[in-house]
Amino acid sequence: MRTTRSTSWSTARSTSTAAVLGLAAATALSACSTPAAAEVPGVTDDKVVIGTHQPLTGPAAAGFASISAATAAYFEYVNAQGGIHGREIEYVIKDDGYNPANTQTVVRELVQEEEVFAIVNGLGTPTHSSVLDYLDQNGVPDLFVASGSLTWNQPDTYPNTFGFNADYVTEGAALAQHAVDTDPDAVVCVLGQDDDFGEGILQGVELVVGDGEVATNQSYSTADQDVTAQLGAMKEAGCTHNVLGTINGFTALAVGTAAQMEWFPKWLVSSSGADYPTLVEYLGEEGTPALEGLVSVNYLPNSPSSEWYELFSEINEEYNDGAPYTGNTTYGMSVGYQFAEALAAAGENPTRESIVAAVESGELRGNGIAPLTFSADDHFAHRTVRIAVVADGVQDFTDDAYEVSESGATPVEPEQAPLENEGIPATE
Amino acid sequence: MSTHLTRLLLRAGLLTLLALGATFLLDPYRNYQLATSAGVFAAVAGLTLLVGLTGQLSLGHAVLMAAGGYGYALTATWVAGALAGADGEVADGVVGWLLPLLAGVVGALVAAGVLGLLLGLAAARLRGPYLAGLTLALVIALPSAASTIPALSGAQGISAPFVPVPDALAALIAVEQWHAWLAILVTACAVTPLVALRSGRAGLRMRAVHDDETASRLAGVDPGRVKTGAFVISSLAAGLGGVVLAIVTQQVSPGAYGLGFSLLLVVAAVVGGLGSLGGAAIGAVLVTVLPWVVDQATAGLPADLGHRLQGNLEIVLFGVVVIVVTVLWPGGLSRLLKTTTFFQNTKLFQNTER
């Protein structure tokens, strides 16, 4: 009996020695990583550090990796002109490979290790959803999420989260309204991604054509290799106007597959999957004619005739190594402009509270085709979208724009924000 | 109660307490990493026992973790909803989070256990590469399964209820540290039974079956039952690992349990030393921390090169680590630790693979 006990104690002693060693190692580790608490995280006298999570590798990289590069280029341009309130903007881009599990790790890294002031333009619905609560609990401003999911517009639950894209319901409603306006006999169908994206588009379309009035609603998963079955069903249902809630890769796949079936319906595509240069890249020379007449919506000055487009092209040449100019470039730089505008409005000494208040104040203009709609009880930026059509290989705006509310889509006049002060937001 | 069991529980309690104490020395991000490692540890411990003692190679333990995670998230969300529904408002206080948590753990055990039992029944009839192939197929099928079953919400995954820091502790510890505590406790509950089983009669039977099935059958040990049992136990540990990750990240999605992750679990078991639970701990920390170290190391490189290396370099490194470890210390890193005097008495690092 006694011997057993003594063995037990010696085991315990050796275990605790091991553990003490472990503790010592842990102390050494934490000593070099515990950062001194700054008053406002990420803000110093001459710098503001912000972070983002983007798909630089993985399935979504081909369609979206160029966005953050464009945003970074715009910030370099701003920094070269002296920054905002004398502070340079440092944009820390982390790759999450469009995998929610990675997003959680990299966002914690941004918040706890890099101590960013805010997360800006975190990309993707599944990815960003996974860090929404975390950012809320830590009081990190979660600005201009790169997705049109309705999730971002919950001011009571997530007071610091703001969307950037026009929400998918708005886009779906505008596209369907356009279809009905141009052809009263339109048979409207929907092909959507099997998440908030596809559901939002469907909801918007049904707002216009009526519940259950969509001829057929098909969906795909991003893991799918082809959409032949879905398009077969749509052709079968006699669709004339297909509204797509698809990302670029799947828009190309849908249009290409239909062309192979010798089927050429009208395509009406969400802004998230209607970037003409990207689609051309996917489809190649032979597939390009099928894109003729493709209708899409946009809320940003993504038109070669816009002065913003001209400025962004110059910035792209100078600060982005002249990367090919696509809709992602306009998007990324517009995000950069909108953040710079919010930072300018947040005052000489910005705090996390003051930048959220600045966005909610409703005074931000943005650079879109209509004034931003941010307010204390609306955390979405764009309720108005403008129709763009591909004609003779050029995607450009028409004069049609729709404002979407709960009662449906109503035609309005677009009011493009003018370019002032060489695209640097003014600080008073 | 035998002295053996008392000693084992004493040691488990001590290690758990020390691990809990260690969380005070870590900053939030490192506590998050610790909690993640703890979850991975639970799964690797189950896997290493399975491979090391019964010789059944499973490449699909990530799916068993996912089963645990989904089981936890669905049950905990349902119970939390029922509690909120009963009195019309969100239940607060200890009951508000403890009941869903406990119910979630039960749900996870059921989900992982049932899947593990099905697999185990197949495992008893399959050998070597065929079992590995079957489990591998499961990992590849997970994303499709998630998008086919409506309750699992496809690639977006489902969310698990957030477990807030109890009021009594709120002033003392941050949420990451609290989650690290929960992670350590759940992992302790997963690993301690494994230690007991391994050193007890069940462990003896598993070794007997591994060494010679005919001989063990002659000795009255049914290999099929032993193998199935080992698979179920291993699955339960993996399921609890999934619970830990669900608590820490409040999210379960198929992307978190992909093929790469599943193979990393095997890497962790091999590098630590097959059959060694202490080795499993080392392996789990390694697979959690190495990607982060690589990320830090590549941060200084030009953006273009850095992006190309990201996600690829760590896979190369894991390959190198496995080769180096198997060449230098064939018994895994736990062998290395055994040679240092501090760990000589610690049975935890005993290696049973021959």
Short mmCIF file of N, CA, C and O in Angstrom, two decimals, chain A residues 1 4 7-21 23-24 26-27 29-31 33-35 56-57 93-95 99-101 104-106 108-109 112-114 125-126 129-130 133-134 137-138 151 194-196 221-223, chain B residues 3-4 7 10-11 14-15 18 21-23 25-30 32 143-144 147 153-157 159-160 162 175-176 179 245 248-251 253-257 292 295-296 299 307-308 310-312 341-347:
data_model
loop_
_atom_site.label_atom_id
_atom_site.label_comp_id
_atom_site.label_asym_id
_atom_site.label_seq_id
_atom_site.Cartn_x
_atom_site.Cartn_y
_atom_site.Cartn_z
N MET A 1 0.84 -1.20 0.00
CA MET A 1 0.00 0.00 0.00
C MET A 1 0.87 1.25 0.00
O MET A 1 0.74 2.13 -0.83
N THR A 4 2.89 1.76 -3.23
CA THR A 4 2.09 2.25 -4.36
C THR A 4 1.93 3.76 -4.26
O THR A 4 2.08 4.48 -5.25
N THR A 7 4.94 5.66 -5.29
CA THR A 7 5.10 5.70 -6.75
C THR A 7 4.19 6.77 -7.33
O THR A 7 4.58 7.54 -8.20
N SER A 8 2.96 6.76 -6.81
CA SER A 8 1.99 7.70 -7.34
C SER A 8 2.50 9.14 -7.15
O SER A 8 2.37 9.97 -8.04
N TRP A 9 3.12 9.38 -5.99
CA TRP A 9 3.59 10.74 -5.77
C TRP A 9 4.78 11.08 -6.66
O TRP A 9 4.90 12.19 -7.13
N SER A 10 5.64 10.06 -6.88
CA SER A 10 6.80 10.37 -7.71
C SER A 10 6.34 10.65 -9.16
O SER A 10 6.88 11.50 -9.82
N THR A 11 5.31 9.91 -9.58
CA THR A 11 4.79 10.17 -10.92
C THR A 11 4.25 11.59 -10.98
O THR A 11 4.52 12.34 -11.91
N ALA A 12 3.49 11.92 -9.94
CA ALA A 12 2.90 13.25 -9.92
C ALA A 12 4.00 14.30 -9.95
O ALA A 12 3.88 15.32 -10.63
N ARG A 13 5.09 14.02 -9.17
CA ARG A 13 6.15 15.01 -9.11
C ARG A 13 6.79 15.20 -10.49
O ARG A 13 7.01 16.32 -10.93
N SER A 14 7.05 14.07 -11.15
CA SER A 14 7.71 14.20 -12.45
C SER A 14 6.77 14.90 -13.44
O SER A 14 7.20 15.70 -14.25
N THR A 15 5.47 14.60 -13.31
CA THR A 15 4.52 15.26 -14.20
C THR A 15 4.54 16.76 -13.96
O THR A 15 4.56 17.56 -14.90
N SER A 16 4.56 17.12 -12.66
CA SER A 16 4.51 18.56 -12.39
C SER A 16 5.81 19.24 -12.82
O SER A 16 5.79 20.38 -13.27
N THR A 17 6.95 18.52 -12.72
CA THR A 17 8.19 19.13 -13.19
C THR A 17 8.06 19.43 -14.68
O THR A 17 8.42 20.52 -15.15
N ALA A 18 7.54 18.45 -15.39
CA ALA A 18 7.36 18.63 -16.82
C ALA A 18 6.46 19.82 -17.09
O ALA A 18 6.74 20.65 -17.97
N ALA A 19 5.41 19.90 -16.31
CA ALA A 19 4.46 20.97 -16.51
C ALA A 19 5.08 22.34 -16.20
O ALA A 19 4.83 23.32 -16.91
N VAL A 20 5.89 22.37 -15.12
CA VAL A 20 6.54 23.64 -14.78
C VAL A 20 7.42 24.08 -15.94
O VAL A 20 7.42 25.25 -16.34
N LEU A 21 8.12 23.12 -16.53
CA LEU A 21 8.94 23.44 -17.70
C LEU A 21 8.08 24.03 -18.81
O LEU A 21 8.43 25.03 -19.42
N LEU A 23 5.25 25.53 -18.50
CA LEU A 23 4.81 26.87 -18.10
C LEU A 23 5.90 27.89 -18.40
O LEU A 23 5.63 28.97 -18.92
N ALA A 24 7.15 27.52 -18.06
CA ALA A 24 8.25 28.45 -18.28
C ALA A 24 8.37 28.76 -19.77
O ALA A 24 8.50 29.93 -20.17
N ALA A 26 6.01 28.61 -21.93
CA ALA A 26 4.85 29.40 -22.31
C ALA A 26 5.05 30.87 -21.95
O ALA A 26 4.71 31.77 -22.71
N THR A 27 5.65 31.10 -20.77
CA THR A 27 5.89 32.48 -20.36
C THR A 27 6.80 33.16 -21.35
O THR A 27 6.56 34.30 -21.78
N LEU A 29 7.22 32.48 -24.37
CA LEU A 29 6.50 32.67 -25.62
C LEU A 29 5.58 33.89 -25.55
O LEU A 29 5.52 34.71 -26.45
N SER A 30 4.86 33.98 -24.40
CA SER A 30 3.88 35.06 -24.32
C SER A 30 4.56 36.40 -24.11
O SER A 30 4.08 37.42 -24.53
N ALA A 31 5.73 36.37 -23.46
CA ALA A 31 6.42 37.62 -23.18
C ALA A 31 6.73 38.37 -24.46
O ALA A 31 6.64 39.59 -24.51
N SER A 33 5.07 38.09 -27.25
CA SER A 33 3.94 38.31 -28.14
C SER A 33 2.87 39.21 -27.53
O SER A 33 1.98 39.65 -28.23
N THR A 34 2.94 39.44 -26.23
CA THR A 34 1.92 40.29 -25.62
C THR A 34 2.17 41.73 -26.04
O THR A 34 3.20 42.30 -25.70
N PRO A 35 1.25 42.30 -26.80
CA PRO A 35 1.48 43.66 -27.26
C PRO A 35 1.03 44.69 -26.22
O PRO A 35 0.15 44.42 -25.42
N LEU A 56 -7.21 34.63 -52.01
CA LEU A 56 -6.08 34.78 -52.93
C LEU A 56 -5.68 33.43 -53.53
O LEU A 56 -5.02 33.36 -54.54
N THR A 57 -6.08 32.35 -52.83
CA THR A 57 -5.88 31.01 -53.38
C THR A 57 -7.24 30.31 -53.32
O THR A 57 -8.18 30.84 -52.73
N ILE A 93 -3.62 42.37 -46.06
CA ILE A 93 -4.47 41.42 -46.78
C ILE A 93 -4.10 40.00 -46.37
O ILE A 93 -2.95 39.60 -46.49
N LYS A 94 -5.10 39.26 -45.86
CA LYS A 94 -4.84 37.86 -45.48
C LYS A 94 -5.64 36.94 -46.39
O LYS A 94 -6.80 37.21 -46.69
N ASP A 95 -4.99 35.86 -46.80
CA ASP A 95 -5.64 34.90 -47.68
C ASP A 95 -6.43 33.88 -46.85
O ASP A 95 -5.90 33.29 -45.92
N ASN A 99 -12.40 29.70 -47.49
CA ASN A 99 -12.76 28.62 -46.58
C ASN A 99 -13.04 29.23 -45.20
O ASN A 99 -12.14 29.80 -44.59
N PRO A 100 -14.30 29.12 -44.73
CA PRO A 100 -14.68 29.77 -43.46
C PRO A 100 -13.74 29.42 -42.31
O PRO A 100 -13.49 30.24 -41.43
N ALA A 101 -13.21 28.19 -42.32
CA ALA A 101 -12.33 27.79 -41.23
C ALA A 101 -11.06 28.64 -41.23
O ALA A 101 -10.57 29.06 -40.17
N GLN A 104 -11.70 32.34 -40.00
CA GLN A 104 -11.71 32.53 -38.55
C GLN A 104 -10.31 32.69 -38.00
O GLN A 104 -10.07 33.50 -37.12
N THR A 105 -9.37 31.92 -38.53
CA THR A 105 -8.01 32.02 -38.06
C THR A 105 -7.39 33.36 -38.46
O THR A 105 -6.82 34.06 -37.63
N VAL A 106 -7.51 33.71 -39.75
CA VAL A 106 -6.81 34.92 -40.20
C VAL A 106 -7.44 36.19 -39.60
O VAL A 106 -6.71 37.14 -39.31
N ARG A 108 -8.82 36.45 -36.61
CA ARG A 108 -8.30 36.54 -35.24
C ARG A 108 -6.86 37.06 -35.26
O ARG A 108 -6.46 37.84 -34.41
N GLU A 109 -6.12 36.60 -36.25
CA GLU A 109 -4.74 37.07 -36.38
C GLU A 109 -4.73 38.59 -36.62
O GLU A 109 -3.94 39.31 -36.00
N GLN A 112 -6.06 40.30 -33.23
CA GLN A 112 -5.26 40.14 -32.02
C GLN A 112 -3.77 40.34 -32.23
O GLN A 112 -3.08 40.83 -31.35
N GLU A 113 -3.27 39.95 -33.39
CA GLU A 113 -1.83 40.07 -33.62
C GLU A 113 -1.49 41.41 -34.28
O GLU A 113 -0.62 42.13 -33.83
N GLU A 114 -2.18 41.69 -35.39
CA GLU A 114 -1.88 42.92 -36.13
C GLU A 114 -2.56 44.12 -35.48
O GLU A 114 -2.23 45.25 -35.78
N THR A 125 -19.90 35.50 -48.47
CA THR A 125 -20.97 35.28 -47.49
C THR A 125 -20.61 34.17 -46.49
O THR A 125 -20.63 34.41 -45.29
N PRO A 126 -20.27 32.95 -46.97
CA PRO A 126 -19.97 31.90 -45.99
C PRO A 126 -18.75 32.25 -45.14
O PRO A 126 -18.74 31.97 -43.94
N SER A 129 -19.61 35.35 -42.70
CA SER A 129 -20.60 34.97 -41.67
C SER A 129 -19.91 34.35 -40.47
O SER A 129 -20.34 34.51 -39.33
N SER A 130 -18.82 33.62 -40.74
CA SER A 130 -18.20 32.87 -39.66
C SER A 130 -17.43 33.76 -38.69
O SER A 130 -17.01 33.30 -37.63
N ASP A 133 -19.91 37.25 -35.48
CA ASP A 133 -20.08 37.33 -34.02
C ASP A 133 -18.77 37.73 -33.35
O ASP A 133 -18.76 38.53 -32.43
N TYR A 134 -17.69 37.15 -33.84
CA TYR A 134 -16.40 37.45 -33.23
C TYR A 134 -16.08 38.94 -33.33
O TYR A 134 -15.67 39.56 -32.35
N GLN A 137 -18.33 40.88 -30.93
CA GLN A 137 -17.94 40.77 -29.52
C GLN A 137 -16.71 41.60 -29.20
O GLN A 137 -16.52 42.05 -28.08
N ASN A 138 -15.85 41.79 -30.19
CA ASN A 138 -14.63 42.54 -29.94
C ASN A 138 -14.73 44.01 -30.33
O ASN A 138 -13.75 44.74 -30.27
N THR A 151 -27.59 39.47 -44.39
CA THR A 151 -27.02 39.28 -43.06
C THR A 151 -26.36 40.55 -42.51
O THR A 151 -26.36 40.80 -41.32
N ASP A 194 -26.42 27.93 -54.16
CA ASP A 194 -27.25 27.34 -53.11
C ASP A 194 -26.99 27.95 -51.73
O ASP A 194 -26.81 27.25 -50.75
N ASP A 195 -26.92 29.28 -51.67
CA ASP A 195 -26.72 29.94 -50.37
C ASP A 195 -27.49 31.27 -50.37
O ASP A 195 -28.39 31.45 -51.18
N ASP A 196 -27.12 32.18 -49.50
CA ASP A 196 -27.81 33.48 -49.41
C ASP A 196 -27.86 34.21 -50.74
O ASP A 196 -28.80 34.94 -51.02
N SER A 221 -24.11 24.20 -56.57
CA SER A 221 -23.17 24.39 -55.46
C SER A 221 -21.80 24.70 -56.07
O SER A 221 -21.48 24.22 -57.15
N THR A 222 -21.00 25.51 -55.38
CA THR A 222 -19.71 25.90 -55.97
C THR A 222 -18.81 24.69 -56.20
O THR A 222 -17.85 24.76 -56.94
N ALA A 223 -19.14 23.56 -55.54
CA ALA A 223 -18.34 22.36 -55.75
C ALA A 223 -18.72 21.63 -57.03
O ALA A 223 -18.02 20.73 -57.48
N THR B 3 -6.04 1.23 -7.26
CA THR B 3 -5.05 2.30 -7.10
C THR B 3 -4.60 2.80 -8.46
O THR B 3 -4.28 3.96 -8.63
N HIS B 4 -4.60 1.87 -9.42
CA HIS B 4 -4.18 2.24 -10.77
C HIS B 4 -5.06 3.35 -11.32
O HIS B 4 -4.58 4.37 -11.83
N ARG B 7 -4.59 6.67 -9.50
CA ARG B 7 -3.37 7.33 -9.95
C ARG B 7 -3.59 8.02 -11.29
O ARG B 7 -3.16 9.15 -11.52
N LEU B 10 -5.71 11.06 -10.86
CA LEU B 10 -4.91 12.10 -10.20
C LEU B 10 -4.03 12.80 -11.22
O LEU B 10 -3.95 14.04 -11.28
N ARG B 11 -3.39 11.98 -12.05
CA ARG B 11 -2.49 12.54 -13.05
C ARG B 11 -3.27 13.38 -14.07
O ARG B 11 -2.86 14.47 -14.45
N LEU B 14 -4.25 16.64 -12.51
CA LEU B 14 -3.11 17.54 -12.37
C LEU B 14 -2.76 18.20 -13.70
O LEU B 14 -2.58 19.43 -13.78
N LEU B 15 -2.68 17.38 -14.74
CA LEU B 15 -2.32 17.91 -16.06
C LEU B 15 -3.37 18.91 -16.53
O LEU B 15 -3.03 19.95 -17.08
N LEU B 18 -2.92 22.14 -14.65
CA LEU B 18 -1.75 22.87 -15.13
C LEU B 18 -2.03 23.52 -16.48
O LEU B 18 -1.63 24.66 -16.72
N GLY B 21 -4.05 26.50 -15.85
CA GLY B 21 -3.19 27.57 -15.32
C GLY B 21 -2.38 28.21 -16.42
O GLY B 21 -2.20 29.44 -16.44
N ALA B 22 -1.91 27.39 -17.34
CA ALA B 22 -1.05 27.91 -18.41
C ALA B 22 -1.77 28.95 -19.26
O ALA B 22 -1.14 29.85 -19.82
N THR B 23 -3.11 28.86 -19.32
CA THR B 23 -3.83 29.82 -20.17
C THR B 23 -3.66 31.25 -19.67
O THR B 23 -3.79 32.19 -20.43
N LEU B 25 -0.96 32.57 -18.90
CA LEU B 25 0.30 33.11 -19.39
C LEU B 25 0.24 33.47 -20.87
O LEU B 25 1.18 34.01 -21.42
N LEU B 26 -0.87 33.12 -21.50
CA LEU B 26 -0.95 33.31 -22.95
C LEU B 26 -1.84 34.49 -23.30
O LEU B 26 -2.80 34.77 -22.60
N ASP B 27 -1.50 35.15 -24.42
CA ASP B 27 -2.38 36.23 -24.88
C ASP B 27 -3.56 35.60 -25.63
O ASP B 27 -3.55 34.41 -25.90
N PRO B 28 -4.60 36.40 -25.94
CA PRO B 28 -5.81 35.82 -26.53
C PRO B 28 -5.55 34.97 -27.76
O PRO B 28 -6.10 33.88 -27.89
N TYR B 29 -4.71 35.46 -28.67
CA TYR B 29 -4.53 34.70 -29.90
C TYR B 29 -3.90 33.34 -29.62
O TYR B 29 -4.27 32.33 -30.21
N ARG B 30 -2.93 33.33 -28.67
CA ARG B 30 -2.29 32.05 -28.35
C ARG B 30 -3.24 31.13 -27.58
O ARG B 30 -3.18 29.91 -27.71
N TYR B 32 -6.36 31.02 -28.27
CA TYR B 32 -7.17 30.49 -29.37
C TYR B 32 -6.44 29.32 -30.02
O TYR B 32 -7.03 28.28 -30.31
N PRO B 143 -18.31 17.37 -48.46
CA PRO B 143 -18.95 18.59 -48.98
C PRO B 143 -20.27 18.29 -49.67
O PRO B 143 -21.25 19.03 -49.51
N SER B 144 -20.32 17.19 -50.44
CA SER B 144 -21.56 16.84 -51.13
C SER B 144 -22.64 16.48 -50.13
O SER B 144 -23.80 16.87 -50.27
N SER B 147 -24.09 19.55 -48.68
CA SER B 147 -25.02 20.33 -49.50
C SER B 147 -26.28 19.54 -49.85
O SER B 147 -27.27 20.12 -50.26
N SER B 153 -26.81 22.93 -44.32
CA SER B 153 -26.60 24.22 -45.00
C SER B 153 -25.39 24.30 -45.92
O SER B 153 -24.79 25.36 -46.05
N GLY B 154 -25.01 23.22 -46.58
CA GLY B 154 -23.99 23.28 -47.61
C GLY B 154 -22.66 23.84 -47.16
O GLY B 154 -22.26 23.69 -46.02
N ALA B 155 -21.99 24.53 -48.12
CA ALA B 155 -20.64 25.02 -47.86
C ALA B 155 -20.62 26.10 -46.78
O ALA B 155 -19.62 26.32 -46.12
N GLN B 156 -21.76 26.78 -46.64
CA GLN B 156 -21.82 27.86 -45.65
C GLN B 156 -21.72 27.32 -44.22
O GLN B 156 -21.24 27.99 -43.33
N GLY B 157 -22.18 26.09 -44.03
CA GLY B 157 -22.11 25.48 -42.71
C GLY B 157 -23.16 26.03 -41.77
O GLY B 157 -23.98 26.87 -42.15
N SER B 159 -24.10 27.45 -37.64
CA SER B 159 -23.41 28.09 -36.52
C SER B 159 -23.78 27.40 -35.23
O SER B 159 -24.87 26.85 -35.09
N ALA B 160 -22.84 27.41 -34.30
CA ALA B 160 -23.06 26.85 -32.98
C ALA B 160 -23.24 28.01 -32.01
O ALA B 160 -22.68 29.07 -32.23
N PHE B 162 -22.89 30.70 -29.17
CA PHE B 162 -21.72 31.29 -28.52
C PHE B 162 -21.80 31.01 -27.02
O PHE B 162 -22.85 31.20 -26.41
N VAL B 175 -12.59 36.13 -23.44
CA VAL B 175 -13.41 35.06 -24.00
C VAL B 175 -12.55 33.94 -24.59
O VAL B 175 -12.87 32.76 -24.48
N GLU B 176 -11.40 34.32 -25.17
CA GLU B 176 -10.52 33.29 -25.76
C GLU B 176 -9.99 32.36 -24.68
O GLU B 176 -9.88 31.15 -24.88
N HIS B 179 -12.76 30.03 -23.59
CA HIS B 179 -12.93 28.96 -24.56
C HIS B 179 -11.79 27.96 -24.48
O HIS B 179 -12.00 26.76 -24.68
N LEU B 245 -13.74 22.41 -31.46
CA LEU B 245 -13.60 23.39 -32.54
C LEU B 245 -14.89 24.17 -32.74
O LEU B 245 -14.87 25.35 -33.06
N VAL B 248 -15.12 26.84 -30.02
CA VAL B 248 -14.15 27.91 -30.19
C VAL B 248 -14.53 28.83 -31.35
O VAL B 248 -14.43 30.04 -31.26
N THR B 249 -14.99 28.22 -32.47
CA THR B 249 -15.24 29.03 -33.67
C THR B 249 -16.71 29.33 -33.90
O THR B 249 -17.05 30.11 -34.78
N GLN B 250 -17.59 28.71 -33.12
CA GLN B 250 -19.04 28.91 -33.25
C GLN B 250 -19.54 28.61 -34.65
O GLN B 250 -20.47 29.24 -35.14
N GLN B 251 -18.86 27.71 -35.35
CA GLN B 251 -19.22 27.44 -36.73
C GLN B 251 -18.77 26.04 -37.12
O GLN B 251 -17.69 25.61 -36.70
N SER B 253 -18.39 23.93 -40.71
CA SER B 253 -18.59 23.90 -42.15
C SER B 253 -17.69 22.83 -42.75
O SER B 253 -16.65 22.51 -42.18
N PRO B 254 -18.12 22.25 -43.90
CA PRO B 254 -17.32 21.16 -44.48
C PRO B 254 -15.90 21.59 -44.83
O PRO B 254 -14.98 20.78 -44.80
N GLY B 255 -15.72 22.88 -45.16
CA GLY B 255 -14.40 23.36 -45.54
C GLY B 255 -13.37 23.19 -44.44
O GLY B 255 -12.17 23.05 -44.69
N ALA B 256 -13.84 23.19 -43.18
CA ALA B 256 -12.91 23.07 -42.06
C ALA B 256 -12.41 21.64 -41.90
O ALA B 256 -11.42 21.40 -41.23
N TYR B 257 -13.13 20.69 -42.52
CA TYR B 257 -12.77 19.28 -42.33
C TYR B 257 -12.46 18.61 -43.66
O TYR B 257 -12.97 17.55 -43.98
N TRP B 292 0.92 28.62 -38.95
CA TRP B 292 1.03 30.01 -38.50
C TRP B 292 2.48 30.50 -38.58
O TRP B 292 2.75 31.61 -39.02
N ASP B 295 3.29 31.24 -42.07
CA ASP B 295 2.65 32.49 -42.45
C ASP B 295 3.49 33.68 -41.99
O ASP B 295 3.69 34.64 -42.72
N GLN B 296 3.96 33.60 -40.75
CA GLN B 296 4.78 34.68 -40.21
C GLN B 296 6.08 34.80 -41.00
O GLN B 296 6.55 35.89 -41.30
N ALA B 299 5.61 36.37 -44.38
CA ALA B 299 5.05 37.73 -44.39
C ALA B 299 6.08 38.74 -44.90
O ALA B 299 5.73 39.75 -45.49
N HIS B 307 2.23 34.97 -51.63
CA HIS B 307 0.92 34.37 -51.92
C HIS B 307 1.08 33.01 -52.57
O HIS B 307 0.30 32.11 -52.34
N ARG B 308 2.13 32.89 -53.39
CA ARG B 308 2.32 31.62 -54.06
C ARG B 308 2.75 30.55 -53.05
O ARG B 308 2.41 29.39 -53.17
N GLN B 310 2.06 30.65 -49.77
CA GLN B 310 1.03 30.44 -48.77
C GLN B 310 0.19 29.21 -49.11
O GLN B 310 -0.26 29.05 -50.22
N GLY B 311 -0.01 28.36 -48.12
CA GLY B 311 -0.85 27.19 -48.33
C GLY B 311 -0.09 26.04 -48.97
O GLY B 311 -0.50 24.90 -48.88
N ASN B 312 1.03 26.34 -49.65
CA ASN B 312 1.80 25.26 -50.28
C ASN B 312 3.02 24.90 -49.46
O ASN B 312 3.35 23.74 -49.28
N THR B 341 15.21 12.84 -18.94
CA THR B 341 14.88 12.25 -17.65
C THR B 341 13.51 12.66 -17.12
O THR B 341 12.84 11.88 -16.47
N PHE B 342 13.08 13.88 -17.44
CA PHE B 342 11.84 14.36 -16.83
C PHE B 342 10.66 13.48 -17.18
O PHE B 342 9.73 13.34 -16.42
N PHE B 343 10.72 12.90 -18.36
CA PHE B 343 9.54 12.19 -18.81
C PHE B 343 9.67 10.68 -18.64
O PHE B 343 8.81 9.94 -19.04
N GLN B 344 10.80 10.27 -18.01
CA GLN B 344 11.04 8.84 -17.95
C GLN B 344 9.91 8.09 -17.23
O GLN B 344 9.53 7.01 -17.63
N ASN B 345 9.38 8.71 -16.19
CA ASN B 345 8.34 8.02 -15.43
C ASN B 345 6.97 8.20 -16.03
O ASN B 345 6.02 7.56 -15.62
N THR B 346 6.87 9.10 -16.94
CA THR B 346 5.54 9.43 -17.43
C THR B 346 5.08 8.41 -18.45
O THR B 346 5.56 8.35 -19.57
N LYS B 347 4.13 7.62 -18.05
CA LYS B 347 3.64 6.55 -18.93
C LYS B 347 2.95 7.11 -20.15
O LYS B 347 2.76 6.45 -21.15
#
